[in-house]
One Martini backbone bead per residue (centre of mass of N, CA, C, O) as a GRO file, in nm:
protein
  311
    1UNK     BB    1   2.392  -6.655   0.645
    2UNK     BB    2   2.154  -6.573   0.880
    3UNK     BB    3   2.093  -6.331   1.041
    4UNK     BB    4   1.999  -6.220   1.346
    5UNK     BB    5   1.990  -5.900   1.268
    6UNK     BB    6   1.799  -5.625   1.107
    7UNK     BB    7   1.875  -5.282   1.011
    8UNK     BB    8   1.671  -5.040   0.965
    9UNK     BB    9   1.762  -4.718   0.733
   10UNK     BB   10   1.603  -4.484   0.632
   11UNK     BB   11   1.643  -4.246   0.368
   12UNK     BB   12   1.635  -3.861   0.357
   13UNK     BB   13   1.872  -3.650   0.303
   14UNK     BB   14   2.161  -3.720   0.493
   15UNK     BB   15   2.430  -3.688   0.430
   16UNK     BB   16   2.542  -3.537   0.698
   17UNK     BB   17   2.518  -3.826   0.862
   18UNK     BB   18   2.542  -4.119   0.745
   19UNK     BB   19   2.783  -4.255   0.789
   20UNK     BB   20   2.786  -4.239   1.082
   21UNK     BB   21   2.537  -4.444   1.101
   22UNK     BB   22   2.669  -4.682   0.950
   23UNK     BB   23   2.954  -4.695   1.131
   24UNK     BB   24   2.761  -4.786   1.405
   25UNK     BB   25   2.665  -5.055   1.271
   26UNK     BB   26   2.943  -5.112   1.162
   27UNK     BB   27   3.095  -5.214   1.476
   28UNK     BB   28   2.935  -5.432   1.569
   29UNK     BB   29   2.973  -5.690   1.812
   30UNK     BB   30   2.803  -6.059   1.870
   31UNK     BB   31   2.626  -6.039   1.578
   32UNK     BB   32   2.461  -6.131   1.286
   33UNK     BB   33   2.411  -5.892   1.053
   34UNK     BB   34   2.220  -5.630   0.842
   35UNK     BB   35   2.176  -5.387   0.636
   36UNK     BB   36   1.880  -5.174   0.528
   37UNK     BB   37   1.907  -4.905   0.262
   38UNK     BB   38   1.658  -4.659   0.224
   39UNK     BB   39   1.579  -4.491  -0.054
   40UNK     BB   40   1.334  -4.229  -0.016
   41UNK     BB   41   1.420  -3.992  -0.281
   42UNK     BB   42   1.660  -3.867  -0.286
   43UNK     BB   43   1.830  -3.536  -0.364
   44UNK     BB   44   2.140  -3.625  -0.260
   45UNK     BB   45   2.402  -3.845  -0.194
   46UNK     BB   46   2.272  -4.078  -0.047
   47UNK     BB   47   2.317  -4.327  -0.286
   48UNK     BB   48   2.560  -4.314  -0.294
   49UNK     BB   49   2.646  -4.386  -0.021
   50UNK     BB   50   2.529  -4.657  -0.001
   51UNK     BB   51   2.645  -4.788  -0.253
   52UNK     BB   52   2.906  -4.791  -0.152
   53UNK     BB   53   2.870  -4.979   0.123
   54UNK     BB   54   2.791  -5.219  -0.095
   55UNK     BB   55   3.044  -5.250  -0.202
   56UNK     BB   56   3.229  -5.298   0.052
   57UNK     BB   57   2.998  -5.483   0.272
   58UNK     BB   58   2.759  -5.743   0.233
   59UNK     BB   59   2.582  -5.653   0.475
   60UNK     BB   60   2.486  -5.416   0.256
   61UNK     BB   61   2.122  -5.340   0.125
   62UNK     BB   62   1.997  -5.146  -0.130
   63UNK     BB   63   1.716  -4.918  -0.141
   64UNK     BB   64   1.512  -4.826  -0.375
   65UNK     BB   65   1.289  -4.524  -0.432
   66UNK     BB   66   1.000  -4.313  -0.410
   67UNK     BB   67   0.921  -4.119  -0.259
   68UNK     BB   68   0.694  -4.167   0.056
   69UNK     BB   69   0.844  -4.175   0.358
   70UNK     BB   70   0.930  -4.366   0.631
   71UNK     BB   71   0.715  -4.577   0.631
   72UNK     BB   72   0.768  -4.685   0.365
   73UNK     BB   73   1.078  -4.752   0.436
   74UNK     BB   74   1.056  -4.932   0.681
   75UNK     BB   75   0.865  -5.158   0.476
   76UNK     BB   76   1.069  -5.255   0.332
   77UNK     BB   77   1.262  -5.347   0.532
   78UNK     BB   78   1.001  -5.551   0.632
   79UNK     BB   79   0.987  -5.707   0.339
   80UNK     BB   80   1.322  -5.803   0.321
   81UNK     BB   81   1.387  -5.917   0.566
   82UNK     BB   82   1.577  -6.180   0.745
   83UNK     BB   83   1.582  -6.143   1.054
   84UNK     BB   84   1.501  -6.249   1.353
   85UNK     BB   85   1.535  -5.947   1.390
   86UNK     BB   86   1.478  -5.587   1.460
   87UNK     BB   87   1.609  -5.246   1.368
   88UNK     BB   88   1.564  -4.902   1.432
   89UNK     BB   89   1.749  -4.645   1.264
   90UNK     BB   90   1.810  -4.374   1.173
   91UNK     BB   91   2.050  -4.147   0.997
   92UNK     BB   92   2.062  -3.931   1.248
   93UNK     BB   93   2.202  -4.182   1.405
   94UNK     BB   94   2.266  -4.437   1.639
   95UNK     BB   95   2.505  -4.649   1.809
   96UNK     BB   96   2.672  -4.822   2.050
   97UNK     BB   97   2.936  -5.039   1.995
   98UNK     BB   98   2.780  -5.238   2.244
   99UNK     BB   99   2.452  -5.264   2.156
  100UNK     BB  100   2.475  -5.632   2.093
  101UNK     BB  101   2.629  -5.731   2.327
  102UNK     BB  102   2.398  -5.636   2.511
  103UNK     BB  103   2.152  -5.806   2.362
  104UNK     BB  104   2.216  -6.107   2.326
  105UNK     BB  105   2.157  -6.250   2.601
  106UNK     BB  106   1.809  -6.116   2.546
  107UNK     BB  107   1.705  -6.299   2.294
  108UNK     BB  108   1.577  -6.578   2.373
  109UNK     BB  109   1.347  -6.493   2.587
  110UNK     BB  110   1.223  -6.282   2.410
  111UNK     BB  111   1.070  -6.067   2.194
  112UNK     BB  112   1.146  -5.770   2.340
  113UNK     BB  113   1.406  -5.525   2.351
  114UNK     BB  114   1.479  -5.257   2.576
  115UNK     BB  115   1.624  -4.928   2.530
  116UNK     BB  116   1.817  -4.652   2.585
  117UNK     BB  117   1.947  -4.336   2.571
  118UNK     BB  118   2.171  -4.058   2.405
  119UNK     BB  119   2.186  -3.715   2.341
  120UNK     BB  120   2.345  -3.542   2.078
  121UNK     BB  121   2.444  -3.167   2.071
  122UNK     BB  122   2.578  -2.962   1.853
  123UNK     BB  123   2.797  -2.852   2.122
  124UNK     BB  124   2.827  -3.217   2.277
  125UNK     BB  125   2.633  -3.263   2.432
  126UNK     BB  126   2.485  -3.498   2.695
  127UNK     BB  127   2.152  -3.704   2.735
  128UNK     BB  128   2.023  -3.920   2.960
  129UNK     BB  129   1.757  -4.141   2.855
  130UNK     BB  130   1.526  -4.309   2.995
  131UNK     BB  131   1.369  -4.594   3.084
  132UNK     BB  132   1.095  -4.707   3.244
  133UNK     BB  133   1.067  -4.924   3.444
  134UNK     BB  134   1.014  -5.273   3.407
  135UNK     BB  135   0.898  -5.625   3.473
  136UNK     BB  136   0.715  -5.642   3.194
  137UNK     BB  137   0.479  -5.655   2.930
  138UNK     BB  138   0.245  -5.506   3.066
  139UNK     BB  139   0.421  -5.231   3.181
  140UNK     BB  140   0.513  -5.165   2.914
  141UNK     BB  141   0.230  -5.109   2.782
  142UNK     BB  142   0.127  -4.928   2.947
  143UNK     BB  143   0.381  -4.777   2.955
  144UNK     BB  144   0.298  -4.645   2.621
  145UNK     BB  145   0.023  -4.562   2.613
  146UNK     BB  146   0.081  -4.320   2.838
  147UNK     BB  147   0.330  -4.179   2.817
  148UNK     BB  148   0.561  -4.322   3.041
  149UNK     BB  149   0.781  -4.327   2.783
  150UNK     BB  150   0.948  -4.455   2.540
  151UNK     BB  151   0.782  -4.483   2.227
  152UNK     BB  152   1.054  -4.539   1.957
  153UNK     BB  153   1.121  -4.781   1.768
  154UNK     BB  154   1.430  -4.752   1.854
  155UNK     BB  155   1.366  -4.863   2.155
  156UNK     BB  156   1.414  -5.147   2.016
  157UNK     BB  157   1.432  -5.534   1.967
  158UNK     BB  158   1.231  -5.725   1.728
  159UNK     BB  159   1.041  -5.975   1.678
  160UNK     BB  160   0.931  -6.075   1.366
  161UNK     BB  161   0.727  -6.252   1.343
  162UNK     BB  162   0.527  -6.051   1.455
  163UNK     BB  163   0.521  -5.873   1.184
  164UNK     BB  164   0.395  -6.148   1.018
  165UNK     BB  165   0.161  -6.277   1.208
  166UNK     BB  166   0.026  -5.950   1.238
  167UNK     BB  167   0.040  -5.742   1.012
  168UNK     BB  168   0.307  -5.513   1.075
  169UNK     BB  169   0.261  -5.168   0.962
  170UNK     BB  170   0.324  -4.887   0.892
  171UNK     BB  171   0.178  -4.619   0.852
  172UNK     BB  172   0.091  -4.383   0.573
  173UNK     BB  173  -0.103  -4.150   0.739
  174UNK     BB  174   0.129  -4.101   0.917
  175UNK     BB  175   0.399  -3.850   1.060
  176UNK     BB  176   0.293  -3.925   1.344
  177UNK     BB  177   0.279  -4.174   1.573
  178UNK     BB  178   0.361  -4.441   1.418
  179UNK     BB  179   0.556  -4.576   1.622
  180UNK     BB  180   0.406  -4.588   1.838
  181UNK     BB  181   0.205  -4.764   1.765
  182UNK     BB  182   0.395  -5.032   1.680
  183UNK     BB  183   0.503  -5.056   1.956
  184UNK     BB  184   0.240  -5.149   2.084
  185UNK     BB  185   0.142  -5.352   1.905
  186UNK     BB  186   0.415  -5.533   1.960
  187UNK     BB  187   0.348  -5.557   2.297
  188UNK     BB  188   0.105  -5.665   2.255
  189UNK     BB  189   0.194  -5.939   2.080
  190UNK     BB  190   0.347  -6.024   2.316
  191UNK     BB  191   0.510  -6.197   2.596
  192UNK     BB  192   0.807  -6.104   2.612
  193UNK     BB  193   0.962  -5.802   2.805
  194UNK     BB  194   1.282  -5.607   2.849
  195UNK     BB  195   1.392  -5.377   3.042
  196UNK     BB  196   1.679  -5.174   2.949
  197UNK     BB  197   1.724  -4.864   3.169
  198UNK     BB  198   2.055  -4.848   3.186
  199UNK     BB  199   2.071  -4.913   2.857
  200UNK     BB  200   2.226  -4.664   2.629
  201UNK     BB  201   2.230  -4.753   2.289
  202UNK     BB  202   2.112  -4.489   2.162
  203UNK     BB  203   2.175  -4.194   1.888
  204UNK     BB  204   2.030  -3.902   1.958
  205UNK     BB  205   2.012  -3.594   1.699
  206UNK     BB  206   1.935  -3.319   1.800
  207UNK     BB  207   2.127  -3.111   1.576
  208UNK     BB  208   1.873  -3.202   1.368
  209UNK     BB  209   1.640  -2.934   1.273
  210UNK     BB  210   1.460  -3.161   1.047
  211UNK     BB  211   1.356  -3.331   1.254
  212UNK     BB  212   1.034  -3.412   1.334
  213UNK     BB  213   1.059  -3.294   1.666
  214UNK     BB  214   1.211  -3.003   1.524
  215UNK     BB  215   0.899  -2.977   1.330
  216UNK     BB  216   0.640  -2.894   1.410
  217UNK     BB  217   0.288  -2.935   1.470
  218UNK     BB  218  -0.039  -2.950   1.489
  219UNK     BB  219  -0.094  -3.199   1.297
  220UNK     BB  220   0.094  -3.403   1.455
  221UNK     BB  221  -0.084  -3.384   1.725
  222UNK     BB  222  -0.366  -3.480   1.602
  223UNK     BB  223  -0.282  -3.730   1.531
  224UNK     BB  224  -0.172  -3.856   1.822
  225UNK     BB  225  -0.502  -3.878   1.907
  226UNK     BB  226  -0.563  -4.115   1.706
  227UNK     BB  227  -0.332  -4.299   1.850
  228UNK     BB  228  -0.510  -4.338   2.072
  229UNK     BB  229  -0.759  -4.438   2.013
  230UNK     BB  230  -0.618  -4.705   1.851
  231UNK     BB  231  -0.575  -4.793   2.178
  232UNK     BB  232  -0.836  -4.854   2.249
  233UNK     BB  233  -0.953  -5.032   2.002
  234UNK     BB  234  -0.709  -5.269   2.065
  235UNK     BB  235  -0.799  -5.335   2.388
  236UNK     BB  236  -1.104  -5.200   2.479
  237UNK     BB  237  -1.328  -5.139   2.635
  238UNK     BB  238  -1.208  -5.018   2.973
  239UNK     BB  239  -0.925  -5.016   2.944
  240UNK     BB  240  -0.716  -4.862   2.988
  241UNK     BB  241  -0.758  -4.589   3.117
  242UNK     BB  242  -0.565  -4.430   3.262
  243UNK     BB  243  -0.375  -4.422   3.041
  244UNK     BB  244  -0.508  -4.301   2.805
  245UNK     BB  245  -0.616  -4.016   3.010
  246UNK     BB  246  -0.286  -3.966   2.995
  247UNK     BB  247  -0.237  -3.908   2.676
  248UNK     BB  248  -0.446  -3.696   2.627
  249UNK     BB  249  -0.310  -3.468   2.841
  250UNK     BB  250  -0.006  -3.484   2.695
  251UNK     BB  251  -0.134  -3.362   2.426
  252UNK     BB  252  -0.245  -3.144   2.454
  253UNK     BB  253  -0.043  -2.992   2.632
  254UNK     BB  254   0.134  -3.000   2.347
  255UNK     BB  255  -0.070  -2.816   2.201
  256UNK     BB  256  -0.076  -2.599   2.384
  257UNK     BB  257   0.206  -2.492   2.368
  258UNK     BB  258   0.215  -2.467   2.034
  259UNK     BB  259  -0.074  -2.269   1.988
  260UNK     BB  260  -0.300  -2.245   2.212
  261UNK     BB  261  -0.609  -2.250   2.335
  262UNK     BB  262  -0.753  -2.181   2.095
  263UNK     BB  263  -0.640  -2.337   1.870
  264UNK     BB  264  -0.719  -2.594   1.989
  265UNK     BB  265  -0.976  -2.572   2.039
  266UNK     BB  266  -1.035  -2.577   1.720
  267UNK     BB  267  -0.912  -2.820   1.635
  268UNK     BB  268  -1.056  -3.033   1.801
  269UNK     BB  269  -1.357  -2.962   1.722
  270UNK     BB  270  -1.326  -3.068   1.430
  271UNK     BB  271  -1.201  -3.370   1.579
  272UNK     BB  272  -1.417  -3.485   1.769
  273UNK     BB  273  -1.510  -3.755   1.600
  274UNK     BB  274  -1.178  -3.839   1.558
  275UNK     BB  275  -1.169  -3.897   1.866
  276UNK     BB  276  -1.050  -3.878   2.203
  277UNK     BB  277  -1.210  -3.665   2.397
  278UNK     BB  278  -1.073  -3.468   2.672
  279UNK     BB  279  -1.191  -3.456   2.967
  280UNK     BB  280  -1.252  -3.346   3.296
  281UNK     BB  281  -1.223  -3.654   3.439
  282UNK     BB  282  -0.870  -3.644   3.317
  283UNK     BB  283  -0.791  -3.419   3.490
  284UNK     BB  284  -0.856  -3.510   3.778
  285UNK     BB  285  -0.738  -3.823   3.751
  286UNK     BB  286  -0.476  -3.708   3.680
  287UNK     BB  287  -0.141  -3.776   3.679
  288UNK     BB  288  -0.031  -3.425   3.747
  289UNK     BB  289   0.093  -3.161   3.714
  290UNK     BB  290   0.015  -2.872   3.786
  291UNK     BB  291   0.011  -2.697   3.579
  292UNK     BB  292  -0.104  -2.870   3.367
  293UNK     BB  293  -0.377  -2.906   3.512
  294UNK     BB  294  -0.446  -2.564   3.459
  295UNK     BB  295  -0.377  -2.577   3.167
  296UNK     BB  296  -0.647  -2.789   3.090
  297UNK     BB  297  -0.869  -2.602   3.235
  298UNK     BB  298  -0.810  -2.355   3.066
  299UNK     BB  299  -0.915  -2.497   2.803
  300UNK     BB  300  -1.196  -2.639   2.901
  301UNK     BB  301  -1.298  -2.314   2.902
  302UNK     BB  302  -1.248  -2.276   2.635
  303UNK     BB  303  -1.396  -2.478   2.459
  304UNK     BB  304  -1.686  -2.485   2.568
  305UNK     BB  305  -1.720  -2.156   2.452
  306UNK     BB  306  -1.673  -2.267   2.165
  307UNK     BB  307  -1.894  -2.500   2.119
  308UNK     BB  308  -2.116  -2.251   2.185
  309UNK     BB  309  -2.059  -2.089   1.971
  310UNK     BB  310  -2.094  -2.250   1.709
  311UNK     BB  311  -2.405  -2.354   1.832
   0.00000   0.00000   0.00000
């Protein structure tokens, strides 16, 4: 029988998790899925724990491979898998037990079901994420390429059929906004979208001090600045001015949080010819918390100053 749903899982150096969030997704009924367990050059014994479960249970398929990325190791899940629908889950995250049945019964009328998330911390304690809420496919493209939702491949469940009649896969040049990306692609190429933003069906691992969110660096973000402009690229000149306006000041803002407006100056001055840089126009005319707005305006009279001095 053709699964409904394949359930996407890269795997690198996970043994700490792994069992827990594979656990997480044979656990779920109303659907039949299969999980696709890709390991991307594990260095412990995470290939071991794959093909046990894959001993264990038919509906589980270890993929092994050489280190790539996440993004590689994503792309082999989609060009493997089966299921009408894809899931993508992290190793060090998971599923809640209801996450299928409550999606099954919005699968046939729509391209993308998004969902909520709920944040799982080392302590215990639990932070509920909302998605913003959407009408339709066009409010929900718009807060992804805006930065003004939950962004991340994980946060919905998308008919494969997008994925192969548009040639959609991650990028393997990006370490950061890969995700970003593929998501408002899809959504950009869906025609119908439901956002169920009071379903938390998501188990986000706050607690893996590894995970690429709790890595940052300046050069993660300076990436992230990249598929902004490749949203603008997408959608065409003129469009989504508003959102893209608001997505250029909410990165900049977090690399100025992360190293400091000399340094962001700098770093931004560099590839000032491969990105959209922030304007001043964007400063004024984006709704911005008051704080941000002062931050980003003491940025861009540091830059000019940098690009001054430069000239």
């Amino acid at each position: 029988m053709t699964p409904r749903i394949s359930v996407i899982i890269p795997v690198y150096n996970a043994e700490q998790f792994l069992a827990q969030c594979v656990d997480s997704v044979l656990a779920q009924n109303g659907l039949d899925f299969e999980v696709l367990l890709i390991n991307d050059g594990s260095r412990d014994r995470s290939l071991e724990i794959c093909q046990n479960y894959a001993a264990q249970d038919p509906r589980v398929r270890v993929f092994d491979k050489p280190n790539g990325g996440v993004s590689s190791a994503r792309n082999m899940g989609l060009d493997n898998a089966l299921g009408e629908w894809v899931v993508f889950v992290d190793a060090d995250d998971g599923l809640v037990p209801e996450a299928f049945s409550v999606l099954a019964p919005h699968l046939a009328d729509n391209d993308v079901v998004r969902f909520s998330s709920r944040d799982i911390f080392a302590d215990g304690g639990v932070r509920y994420r909302r998605l913003t809420p959407a009408a339709n496919r066009d409010e929900s493209f718009a807060q992804v390429i805006g930065h003004r939702s939950i962004c991340a491949a994980w946060s919905g469940v998308f008919r494969r059929a997008i994925f192969e009649q548009h040639k959609v896969r991650f990028s393997t040049q990006l370490t950061y906004g890969e995700d970003w990306l593929v998501l408002a692609t899809i959504l950009f190429h869906s025609s119908k979208v439901v956002t169920l933003h009071d379903a938390h069906l998501y188990i986000y691992n706050r607690g893996n001090d590894t995970s690429c969110t709790n890595t940052m660096t300046s050069g993660k973000l300076i990436q992230s600045m990249l598929v902004v402009r490749m949203f603008r690229e997408m959608v065409g000149e003129g469009c989504y001015v508003r959102e893209l306006s608001h997505s250029r000041c909410r990165r900049v803002g977090m690399l100025i949080k992360h190293c400091g407006h000399a340094q962001t100056a700098r770093e931004l001055f560099a590839v000032r010819d491969r990105i959209d840089m922030l304007t001043l126009k964007d400063i004024v005319t984006s709704k911005l918390h008051l704080s941000l707005r002062f931050r980003l305006l003491r940025f861009w009279i540091r830059y000019l100053a940098f690009a001054g001095e430069v000239a």
